[in-house]
Coordinates of C-alpha atoms in Angstrom, one line a residue:
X1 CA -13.1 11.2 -8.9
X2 CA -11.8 12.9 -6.1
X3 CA -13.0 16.4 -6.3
X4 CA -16.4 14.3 -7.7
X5 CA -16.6 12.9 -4.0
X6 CA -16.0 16.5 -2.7
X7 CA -18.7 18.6 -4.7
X8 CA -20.9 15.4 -3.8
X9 CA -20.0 15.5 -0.1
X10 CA -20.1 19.7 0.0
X11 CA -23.4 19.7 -1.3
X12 CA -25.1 17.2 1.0
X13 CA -23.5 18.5 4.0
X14 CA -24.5 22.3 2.9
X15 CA -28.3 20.5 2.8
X16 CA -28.2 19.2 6.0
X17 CA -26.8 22.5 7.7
X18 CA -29.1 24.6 6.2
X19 CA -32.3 21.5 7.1
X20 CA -31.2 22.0 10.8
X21 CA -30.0 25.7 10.6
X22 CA -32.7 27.3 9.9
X23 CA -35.4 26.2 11.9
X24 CA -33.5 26.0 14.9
X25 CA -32.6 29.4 14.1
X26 CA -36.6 30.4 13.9
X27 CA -36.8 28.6 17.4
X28 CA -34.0 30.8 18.6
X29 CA -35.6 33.4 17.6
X30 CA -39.1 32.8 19.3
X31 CA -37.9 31.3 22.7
X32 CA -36.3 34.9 22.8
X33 CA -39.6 36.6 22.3
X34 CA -41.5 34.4 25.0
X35 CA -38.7 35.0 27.2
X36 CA -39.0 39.0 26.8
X37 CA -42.9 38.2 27.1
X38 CA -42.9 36.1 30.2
X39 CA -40.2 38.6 32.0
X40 CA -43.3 41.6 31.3
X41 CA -45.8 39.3 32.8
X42 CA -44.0 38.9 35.7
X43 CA -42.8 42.6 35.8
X44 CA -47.2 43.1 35.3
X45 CA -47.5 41.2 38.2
X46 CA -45.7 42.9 40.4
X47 CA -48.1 45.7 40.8
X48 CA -51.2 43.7 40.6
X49 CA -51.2 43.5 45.4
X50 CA -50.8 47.1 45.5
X51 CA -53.9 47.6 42.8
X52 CA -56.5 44.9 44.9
X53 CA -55.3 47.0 48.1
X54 CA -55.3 50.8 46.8
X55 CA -56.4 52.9 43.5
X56 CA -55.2 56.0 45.3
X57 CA -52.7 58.2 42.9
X58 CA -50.0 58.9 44.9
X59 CA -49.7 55.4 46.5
X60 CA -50.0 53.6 42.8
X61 CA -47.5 56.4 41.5
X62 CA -44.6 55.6 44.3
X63 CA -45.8 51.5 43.8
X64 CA -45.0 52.2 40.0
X65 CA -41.7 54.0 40.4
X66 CA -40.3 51.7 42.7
X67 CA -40.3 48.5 40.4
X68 CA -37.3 48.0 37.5
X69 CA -39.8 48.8 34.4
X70 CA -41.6 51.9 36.4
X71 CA -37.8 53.7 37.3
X72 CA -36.9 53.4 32.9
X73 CA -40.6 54.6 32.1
X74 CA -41.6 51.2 30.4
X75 CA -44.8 50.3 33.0
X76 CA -47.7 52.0 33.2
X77 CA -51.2 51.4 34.6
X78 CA -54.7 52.5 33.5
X79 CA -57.4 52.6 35.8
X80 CA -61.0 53.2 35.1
X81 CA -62.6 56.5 37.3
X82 CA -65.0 55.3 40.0
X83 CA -68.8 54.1 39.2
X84 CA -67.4 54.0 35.0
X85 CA -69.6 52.1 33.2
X86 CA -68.3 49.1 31.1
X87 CA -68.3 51.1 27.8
X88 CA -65.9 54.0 29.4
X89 CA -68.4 56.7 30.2
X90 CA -69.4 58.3 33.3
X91 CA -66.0 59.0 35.0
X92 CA -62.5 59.9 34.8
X93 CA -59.4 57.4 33.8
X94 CA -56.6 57.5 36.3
X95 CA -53.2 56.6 34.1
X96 CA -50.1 56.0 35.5
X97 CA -46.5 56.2 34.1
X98 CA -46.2 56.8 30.0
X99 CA -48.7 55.5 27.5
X100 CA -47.9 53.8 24.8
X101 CA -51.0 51.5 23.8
X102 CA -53.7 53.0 22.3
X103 CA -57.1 53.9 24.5
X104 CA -59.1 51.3 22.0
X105 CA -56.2 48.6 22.7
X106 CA -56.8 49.2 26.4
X107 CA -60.4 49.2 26.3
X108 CA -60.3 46.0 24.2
X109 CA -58.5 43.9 27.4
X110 CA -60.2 45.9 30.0
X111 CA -63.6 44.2 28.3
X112 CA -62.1 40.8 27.1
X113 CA -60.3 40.3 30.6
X114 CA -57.5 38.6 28.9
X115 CA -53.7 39.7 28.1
X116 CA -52.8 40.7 25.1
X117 CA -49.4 42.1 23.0
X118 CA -50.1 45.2 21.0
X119 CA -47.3 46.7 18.7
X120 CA -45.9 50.2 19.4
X121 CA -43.4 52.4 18.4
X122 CA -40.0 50.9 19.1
X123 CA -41.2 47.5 20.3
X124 CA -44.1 46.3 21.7
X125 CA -46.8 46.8 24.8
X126 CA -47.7 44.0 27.0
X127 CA -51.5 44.6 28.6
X128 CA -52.6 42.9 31.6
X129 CA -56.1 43.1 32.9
X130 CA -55.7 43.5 37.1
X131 CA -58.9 43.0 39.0
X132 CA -59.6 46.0 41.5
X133 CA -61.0 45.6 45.2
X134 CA -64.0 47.8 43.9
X135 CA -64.6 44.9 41.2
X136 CA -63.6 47.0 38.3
X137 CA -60.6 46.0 35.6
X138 CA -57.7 48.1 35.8
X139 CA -54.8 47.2 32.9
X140 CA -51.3 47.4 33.4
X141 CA -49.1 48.2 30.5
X142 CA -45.4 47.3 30.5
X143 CA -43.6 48.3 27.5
X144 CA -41.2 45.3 25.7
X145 CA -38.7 47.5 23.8
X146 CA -37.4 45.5 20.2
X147 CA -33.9 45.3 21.2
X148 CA -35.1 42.9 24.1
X149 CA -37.7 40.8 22.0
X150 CA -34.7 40.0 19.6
X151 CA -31.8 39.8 22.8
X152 CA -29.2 37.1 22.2
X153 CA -30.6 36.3 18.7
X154 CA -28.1 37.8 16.7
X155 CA -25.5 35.7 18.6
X156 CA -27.3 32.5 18.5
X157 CA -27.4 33.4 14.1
X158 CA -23.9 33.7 14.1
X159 CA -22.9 30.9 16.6
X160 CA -25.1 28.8 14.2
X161 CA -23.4 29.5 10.9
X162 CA -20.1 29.3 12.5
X163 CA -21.2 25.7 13.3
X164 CA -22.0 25.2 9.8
X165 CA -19.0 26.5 8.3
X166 CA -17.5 24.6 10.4
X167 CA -19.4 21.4 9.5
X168 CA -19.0 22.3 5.7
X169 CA -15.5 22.6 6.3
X170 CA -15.1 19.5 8.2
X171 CA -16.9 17.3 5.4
X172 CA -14.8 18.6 2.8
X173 CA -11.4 17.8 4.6
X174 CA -12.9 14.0 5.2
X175 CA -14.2 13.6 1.7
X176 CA -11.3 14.9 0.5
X177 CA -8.7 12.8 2.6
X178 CA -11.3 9.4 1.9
X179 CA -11.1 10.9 -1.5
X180 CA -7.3 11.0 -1.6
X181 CA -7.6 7.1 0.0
X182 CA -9.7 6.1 -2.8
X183 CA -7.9 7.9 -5.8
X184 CA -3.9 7.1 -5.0
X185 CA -4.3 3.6 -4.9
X186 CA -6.7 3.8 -8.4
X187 CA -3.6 5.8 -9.6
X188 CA -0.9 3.2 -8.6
X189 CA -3.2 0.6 -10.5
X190 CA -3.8 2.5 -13.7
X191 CA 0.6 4.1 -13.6
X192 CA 1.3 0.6 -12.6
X193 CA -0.7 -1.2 -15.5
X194 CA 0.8 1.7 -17.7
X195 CA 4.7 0.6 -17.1
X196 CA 3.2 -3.1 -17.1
X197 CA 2.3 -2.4 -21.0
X198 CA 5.4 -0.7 -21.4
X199 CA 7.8 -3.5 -20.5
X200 CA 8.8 -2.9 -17.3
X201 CA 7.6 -6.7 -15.7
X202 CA 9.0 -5.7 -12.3
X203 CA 6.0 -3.6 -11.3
X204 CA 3.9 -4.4 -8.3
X205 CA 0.9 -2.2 -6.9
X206 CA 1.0 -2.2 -3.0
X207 CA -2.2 -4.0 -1.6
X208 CA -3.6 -1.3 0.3
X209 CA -6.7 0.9 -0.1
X210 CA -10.6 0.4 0.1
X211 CA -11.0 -3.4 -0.1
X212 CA -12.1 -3.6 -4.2
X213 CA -9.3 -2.0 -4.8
X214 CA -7.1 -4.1 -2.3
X215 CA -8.4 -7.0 -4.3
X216 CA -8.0 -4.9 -8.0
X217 CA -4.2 -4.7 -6.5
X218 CA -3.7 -8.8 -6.0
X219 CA -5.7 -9.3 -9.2
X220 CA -2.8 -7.2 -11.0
X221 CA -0.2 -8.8 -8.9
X222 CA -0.9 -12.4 -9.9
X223 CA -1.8 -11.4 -13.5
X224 CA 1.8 -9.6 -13.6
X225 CA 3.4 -12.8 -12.4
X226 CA 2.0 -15.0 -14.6
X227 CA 3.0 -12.8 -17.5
X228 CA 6.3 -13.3 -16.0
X229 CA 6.0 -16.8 -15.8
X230 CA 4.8 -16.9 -19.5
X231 CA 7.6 -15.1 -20.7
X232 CA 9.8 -16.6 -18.8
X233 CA 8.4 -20.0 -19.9
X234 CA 8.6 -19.1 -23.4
X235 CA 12.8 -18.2 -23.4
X236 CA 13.1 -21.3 -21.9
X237 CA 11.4 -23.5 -24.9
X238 CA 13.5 -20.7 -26.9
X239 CA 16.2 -21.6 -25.5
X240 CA 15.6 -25.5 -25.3
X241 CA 14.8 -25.7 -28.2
X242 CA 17.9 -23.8 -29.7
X243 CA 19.8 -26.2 -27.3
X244 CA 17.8 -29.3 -29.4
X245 CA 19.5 -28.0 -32.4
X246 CA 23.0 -29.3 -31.1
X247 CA 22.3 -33.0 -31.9
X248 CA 21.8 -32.7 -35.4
X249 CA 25.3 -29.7 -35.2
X250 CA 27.1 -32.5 -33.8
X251 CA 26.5 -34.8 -36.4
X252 CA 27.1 -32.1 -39.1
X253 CA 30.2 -31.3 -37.5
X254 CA 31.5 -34.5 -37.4
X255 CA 30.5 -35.3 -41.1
X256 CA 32.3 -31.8 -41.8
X257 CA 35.4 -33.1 -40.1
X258 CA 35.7 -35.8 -42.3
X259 CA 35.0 -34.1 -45.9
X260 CA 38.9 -33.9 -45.9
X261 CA 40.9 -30.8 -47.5
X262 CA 39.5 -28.4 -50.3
X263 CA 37.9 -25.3 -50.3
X264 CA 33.9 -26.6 -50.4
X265 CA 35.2 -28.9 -47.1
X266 CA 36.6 -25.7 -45.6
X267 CA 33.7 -23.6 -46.2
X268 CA 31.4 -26.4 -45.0
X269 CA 32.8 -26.7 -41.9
X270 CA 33.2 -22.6 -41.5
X271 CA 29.5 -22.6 -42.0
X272 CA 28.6 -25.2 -39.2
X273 CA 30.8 -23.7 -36.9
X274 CA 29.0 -20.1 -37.4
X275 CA 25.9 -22.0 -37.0
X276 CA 26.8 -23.4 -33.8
X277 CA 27.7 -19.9 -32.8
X278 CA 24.6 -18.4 -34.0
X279 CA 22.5 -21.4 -32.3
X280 CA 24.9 -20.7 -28.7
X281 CA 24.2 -17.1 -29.2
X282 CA 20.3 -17.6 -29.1
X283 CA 20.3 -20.0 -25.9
X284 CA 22.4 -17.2 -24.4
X285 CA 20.1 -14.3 -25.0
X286 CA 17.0 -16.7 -24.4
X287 CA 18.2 -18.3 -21.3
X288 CA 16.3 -16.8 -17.8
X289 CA 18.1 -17.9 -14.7
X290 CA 15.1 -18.8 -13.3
X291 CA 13.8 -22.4 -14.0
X292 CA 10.9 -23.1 -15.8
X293 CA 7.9 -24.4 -14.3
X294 CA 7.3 -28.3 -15.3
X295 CA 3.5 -27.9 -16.3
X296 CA 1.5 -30.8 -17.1
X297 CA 4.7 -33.3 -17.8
X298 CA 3.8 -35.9 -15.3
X299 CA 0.4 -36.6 -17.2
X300 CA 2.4 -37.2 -20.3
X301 CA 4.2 -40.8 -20.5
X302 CA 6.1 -42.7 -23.0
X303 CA 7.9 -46.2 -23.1
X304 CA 11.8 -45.1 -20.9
X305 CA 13.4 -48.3 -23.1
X306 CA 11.8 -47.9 -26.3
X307 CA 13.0 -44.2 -26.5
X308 CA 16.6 -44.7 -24.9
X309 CA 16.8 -47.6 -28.0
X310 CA 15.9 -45.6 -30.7
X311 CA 18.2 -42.6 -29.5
X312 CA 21.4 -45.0 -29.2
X313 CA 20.5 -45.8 -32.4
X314 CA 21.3 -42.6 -34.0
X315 CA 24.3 -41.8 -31.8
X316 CA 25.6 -45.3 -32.5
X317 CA 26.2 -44.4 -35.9
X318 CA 28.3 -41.8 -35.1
X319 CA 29.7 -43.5 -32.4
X320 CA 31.2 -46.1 -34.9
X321 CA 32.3 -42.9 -37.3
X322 CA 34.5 -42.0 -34.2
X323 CA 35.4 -45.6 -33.5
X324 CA 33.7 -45.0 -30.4
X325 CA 32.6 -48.4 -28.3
X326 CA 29.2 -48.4 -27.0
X327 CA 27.0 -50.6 -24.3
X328 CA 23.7 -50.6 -23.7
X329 CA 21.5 -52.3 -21.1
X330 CA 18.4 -52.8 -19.6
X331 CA 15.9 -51.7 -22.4
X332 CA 14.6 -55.1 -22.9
X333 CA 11.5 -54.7 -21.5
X334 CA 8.9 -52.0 -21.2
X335 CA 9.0 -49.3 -18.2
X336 CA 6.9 -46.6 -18.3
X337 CA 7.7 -43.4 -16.8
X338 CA 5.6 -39.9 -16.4
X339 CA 7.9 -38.3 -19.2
X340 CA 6.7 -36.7 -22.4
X341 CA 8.5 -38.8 -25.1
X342 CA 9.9 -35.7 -26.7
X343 CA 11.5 -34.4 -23.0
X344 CA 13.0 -38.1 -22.6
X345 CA 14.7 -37.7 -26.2
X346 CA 16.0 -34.1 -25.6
X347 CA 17.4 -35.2 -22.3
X348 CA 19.1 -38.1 -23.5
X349 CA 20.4 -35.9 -26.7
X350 CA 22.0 -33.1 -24.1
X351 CA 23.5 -36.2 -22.3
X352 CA 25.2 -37.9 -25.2
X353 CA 26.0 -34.7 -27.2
X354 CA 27.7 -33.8 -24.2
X355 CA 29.9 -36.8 -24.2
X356 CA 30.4 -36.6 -28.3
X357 CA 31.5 -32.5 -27.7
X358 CA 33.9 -32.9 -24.6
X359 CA 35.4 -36.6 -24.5
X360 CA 38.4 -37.2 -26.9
X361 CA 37.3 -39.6 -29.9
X362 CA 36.9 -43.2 -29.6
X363 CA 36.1 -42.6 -25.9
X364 CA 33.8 -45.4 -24.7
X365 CA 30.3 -44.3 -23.4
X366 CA 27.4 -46.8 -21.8
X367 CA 23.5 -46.0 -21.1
X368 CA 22.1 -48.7 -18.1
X369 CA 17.9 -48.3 -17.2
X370 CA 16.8 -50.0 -14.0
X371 CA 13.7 -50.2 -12.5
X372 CA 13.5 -50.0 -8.9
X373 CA 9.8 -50.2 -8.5
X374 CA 8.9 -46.7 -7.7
X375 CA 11.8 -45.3 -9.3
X376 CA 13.2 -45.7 -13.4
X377 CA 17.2 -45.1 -12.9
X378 CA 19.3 -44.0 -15.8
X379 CA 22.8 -44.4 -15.9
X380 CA 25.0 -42.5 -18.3
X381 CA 28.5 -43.1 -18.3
X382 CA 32.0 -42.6 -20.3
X383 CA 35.3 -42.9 -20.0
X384 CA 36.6 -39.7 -20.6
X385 CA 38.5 -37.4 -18.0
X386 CA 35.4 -36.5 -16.2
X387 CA 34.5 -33.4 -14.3
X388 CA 36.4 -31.8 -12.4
X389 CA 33.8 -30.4 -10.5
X390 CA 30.0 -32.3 -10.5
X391 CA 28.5 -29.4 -8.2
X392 CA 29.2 -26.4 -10.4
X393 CA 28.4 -28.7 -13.2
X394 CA 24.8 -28.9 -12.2
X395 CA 25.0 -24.8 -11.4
X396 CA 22.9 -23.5 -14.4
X397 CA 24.3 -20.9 -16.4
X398 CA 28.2 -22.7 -15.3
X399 CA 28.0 -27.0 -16.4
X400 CA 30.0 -27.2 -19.6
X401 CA 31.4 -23.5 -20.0
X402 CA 34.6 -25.4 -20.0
X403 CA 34.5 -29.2 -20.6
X404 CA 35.9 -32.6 -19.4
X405 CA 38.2 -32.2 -22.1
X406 CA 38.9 -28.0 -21.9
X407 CA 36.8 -27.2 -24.8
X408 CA 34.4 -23.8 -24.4
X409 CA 31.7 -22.4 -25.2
X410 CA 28.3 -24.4 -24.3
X411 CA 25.7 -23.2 -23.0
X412 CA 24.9 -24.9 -19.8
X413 CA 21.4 -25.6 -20.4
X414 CA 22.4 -29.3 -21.6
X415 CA 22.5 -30.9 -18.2
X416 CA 19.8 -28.2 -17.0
X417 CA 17.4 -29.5 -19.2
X418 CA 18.0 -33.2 -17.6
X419 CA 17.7 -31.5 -14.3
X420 CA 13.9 -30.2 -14.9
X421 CA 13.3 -33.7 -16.4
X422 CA 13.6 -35.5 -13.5
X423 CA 12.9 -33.2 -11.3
X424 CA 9.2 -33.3 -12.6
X425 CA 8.8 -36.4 -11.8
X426 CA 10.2 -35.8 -8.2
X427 CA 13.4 -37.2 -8.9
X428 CA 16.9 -35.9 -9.6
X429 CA 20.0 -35.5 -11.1
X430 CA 23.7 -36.0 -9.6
X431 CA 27.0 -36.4 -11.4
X432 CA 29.6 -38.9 -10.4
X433 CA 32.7 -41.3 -11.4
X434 CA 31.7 -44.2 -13.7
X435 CA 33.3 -47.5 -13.4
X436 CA 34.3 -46.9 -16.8
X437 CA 36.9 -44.6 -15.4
X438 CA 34.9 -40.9 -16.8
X439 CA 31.7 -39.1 -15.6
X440 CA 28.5 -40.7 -14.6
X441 CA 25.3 -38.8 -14.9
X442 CA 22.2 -40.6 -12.9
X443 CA 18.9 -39.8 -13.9
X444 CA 16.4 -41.0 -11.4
X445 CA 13.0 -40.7 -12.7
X446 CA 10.4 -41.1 -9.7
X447 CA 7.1 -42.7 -10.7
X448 CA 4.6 -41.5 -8.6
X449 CA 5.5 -37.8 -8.2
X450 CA 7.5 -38.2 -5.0
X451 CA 11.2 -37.5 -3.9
X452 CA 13.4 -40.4 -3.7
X453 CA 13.5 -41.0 0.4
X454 CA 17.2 -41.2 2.3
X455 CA 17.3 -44.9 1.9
X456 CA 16.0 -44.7 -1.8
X457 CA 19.0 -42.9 -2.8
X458 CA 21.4 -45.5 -0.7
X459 CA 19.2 -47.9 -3.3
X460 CA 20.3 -46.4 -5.9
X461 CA 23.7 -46.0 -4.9
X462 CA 24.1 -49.9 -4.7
X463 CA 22.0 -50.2 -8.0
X464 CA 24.4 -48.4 -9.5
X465 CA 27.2 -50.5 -8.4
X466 CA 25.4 -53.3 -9.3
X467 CA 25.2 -51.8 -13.0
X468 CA 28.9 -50.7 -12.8
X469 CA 29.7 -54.6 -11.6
X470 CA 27.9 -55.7 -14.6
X471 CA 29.6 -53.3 -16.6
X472 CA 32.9 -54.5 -15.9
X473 CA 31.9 -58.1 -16.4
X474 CA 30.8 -57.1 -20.2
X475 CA 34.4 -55.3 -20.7
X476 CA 35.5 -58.6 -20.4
X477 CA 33.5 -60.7 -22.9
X478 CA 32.4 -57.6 -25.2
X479 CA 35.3 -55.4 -27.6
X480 CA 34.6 -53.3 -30.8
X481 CA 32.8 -49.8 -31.5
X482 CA 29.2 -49.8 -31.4
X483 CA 28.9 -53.1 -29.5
X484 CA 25.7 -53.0 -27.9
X485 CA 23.7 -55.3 -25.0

């Protein structure tokens, strides 16, 4: 393309150089001539007084030899004898200085009375009628050598081309410098699309250039993002939903626990514990420390109470396996929240996993729900040893490496994936001390999109001490695993 735009650019400037060139040359050429021309007329004239005053020998002779042309030889004047007739006969010529035009060529402007150029050997003769005082036509003749027809011409050629070349040359260096601006930023496209395809997802093409190919440049840019974003989407649902896997682990391991001694309960619970290592392996590997983008959840919706029932009722059954006491409040009416049912059930599995993997058995755990109006709060709670730090907790990539209870080896994606929950609804997540004496995790679902405002979240604070107040007062009255309200 670029030495395209070169040949292109080489050739029309070569056009136009020669379009201008060469005439001007030709007028060169012939303001030289009628410059040489003019200078013998005027050198013609010169003699013309002494001829209307004298036609004596001696007197034109010294008038002839005193002018420039006369002293080199190049003037010369031819006048008819005395009483000659018009066609030359019937006296004597008188001729001045050297001869060069022909007698016919001087007869010719004698009788026309008008000037005229005749060629001669080594250039060319100017003849100029002169009227006489006897009324006769004498002609004067000043010779125009070639070298002074053609003066200066030479130069002017070679001052022209010079001009070209230098045009030519000129034209080329531009096309090839816009060509240059044109072609690198096409090559930083096409090497950048190249290590695109090849895997490399960190390449970026600078935004510079002619403006299609400024715009070529942002074109690539955003498309290169958002195959970033897709990928990085994707090892997040990898990894989520390896992380889903966990629930139904859990209960395997527990079952597994209590198969008893014997080699098939050994090998049993060998092969869920290499499972759960396989499934940690592949959150590992899939996990991108960069949060996925909550797409299209707050159009999704789904019944907060009648999801958070059926999920306790899974876990309660294990929760009575582990003689485990459970409480459950709020879900007696419907409340709607902008949560895809699924997303609400993976949440609350990550939440109560969590408390089934790190609190000791027959550790009590709660779920509260209360709606606030523009906000669906929900409470989970245990009363295990709790966290001994809530902020690096909610870190992703650190919550859980090493448990309430010291175990190792999660993930950290559980309390993550809460996290993204809420935080697609404009809410949040924060971990706390429950009244039952362990960790409380909040979940504060927003309704309409928006953040929780300063004196929401000093709502919820007293909502939740409300919950915990109500808590207590069902400690009292309520005893036994998988006791629920």
């Amino acid at each position: 393309m670029r030495w395209a735009l070169v040949k292109v650019c080489l050739a029309v400037t070569a056009m136009v150089v020669i379009a201008f060139a060469v005439p001007l040359g030709l007028v060169i050429r012939e303001m030289a001539s009628d410059r040489a021309f003019s200078d013998a007329e005027r050198q013609a004239g010169t003699i013309a007084p002494t001829l209307s005053i004298t036609t004596d020998r001696e007197e034109l002779t010294r008038a002839v030899l005193s002018t420039e042309p006369g002293d080199r030889g190049h003037l010369a004047v031819h006048v008819p004898a005395p009483g000659e007739a018009a066609d030359g006969t019937g006296g004597e010529a008188l001729d001045i200085g050297t001869r060069r035009a022909t007698p016919k060529d001087v007869e010719t402007v004698r009788k026309a009375g008008r000037a005229s150029i005749t060629e001669v050997a080594g250039g060319f003769a100017l003849l100029q009628p002169t009227a006489l005082s006897t009324g006769e036509i004498a002609v004067v003749e000043v010779f125009v050598p070639e070298g002074e027809v053609s003066h200066g011409v030479a130069t002017a050629w070679l001052m022209l081309a010079g001009v070209g070349v230098a045009l030519i040359v000129g034209s080329v260096a531009v096309a090839d410098r816009l060509g240059v601006r044109m072609v690198q930023p096409a090559q930083r496209l096409a090497g950048a699309a190249q290590d695109l395809g090849e895997g490399r997802l960190g390449t970026r093409v600078p935004e510079e250039g002619p403006t299609e190919l400024r715009s070529a440049a942002v074109a690539f840019n955003s498309m290169a993002d958002q195959v970033v974003q897709l990928l990085a989407n994707e090892r997040e649902l990898a990894a989520d939903l390896s992380h889903r896997l966990r629930t139904p682990l859990t209960v395997l391991r527990l079952n597994a626990a209590s198969l008893g001694e014997g080699p098939a309960a050994e090998q049993t619970r060998a092969a869920v514990q290499q499972l759960e290592h396989e499934v940690d392996t592949i959150i590992r590997t899939a996990r991108e420390q960069r949060p996925q983008t909550q797409g299209g959840q707050a159009e999704a919706g789904c019944d907060a109470s009648e999801v958070i029932r059926e999920r306790m009722g899974f876990w309660s059954a294990l929760a009575e396996d582990e003689g485990r006491e459970v409480r459950l409040a709020g879900v007696g009416r419907t409340v709607r929240i902008p949560v895809a049912r699924t997303e609400l059930a993976a949440a609350l599995d990550a939440l109560l996993g969590n408390v089934f993997r790190h609190t000791p058995e027959g550790t009590a755990f709660a779920v509260d729900v209360h709606h606030s109006g523009d906000a669906v709060i929900v409470l989970v709670s245990d009363a295990g040893p709790g966290i001994d730090d809530p902020k690096a907790a909610l870190a992703r990539g650190t919550s859980g490496r090493t448990g309430a209870s010291g175990s190792v080896g999660s993930t950290g994606l559980g309390l993550d994936i809460v996290r993204r929950v809420a935080e697609s609804t404009g809410g949040d997540l924060r971990i706390g001390r429950s009244v039952l004496g362990g960790t409380e995790v909040r979940i504060w679902i927003g309704l309409h999109g928006n953040r929780p405002e300063r004196g929401r979240r000093g709502h919820g604070r007293r909502v939740g001490r409300r919950i915990g107040w109500r808590r207590r007062k069902d400690a009292r009255t309520t005893t036994g695993p998988g006791a629920q309200h």
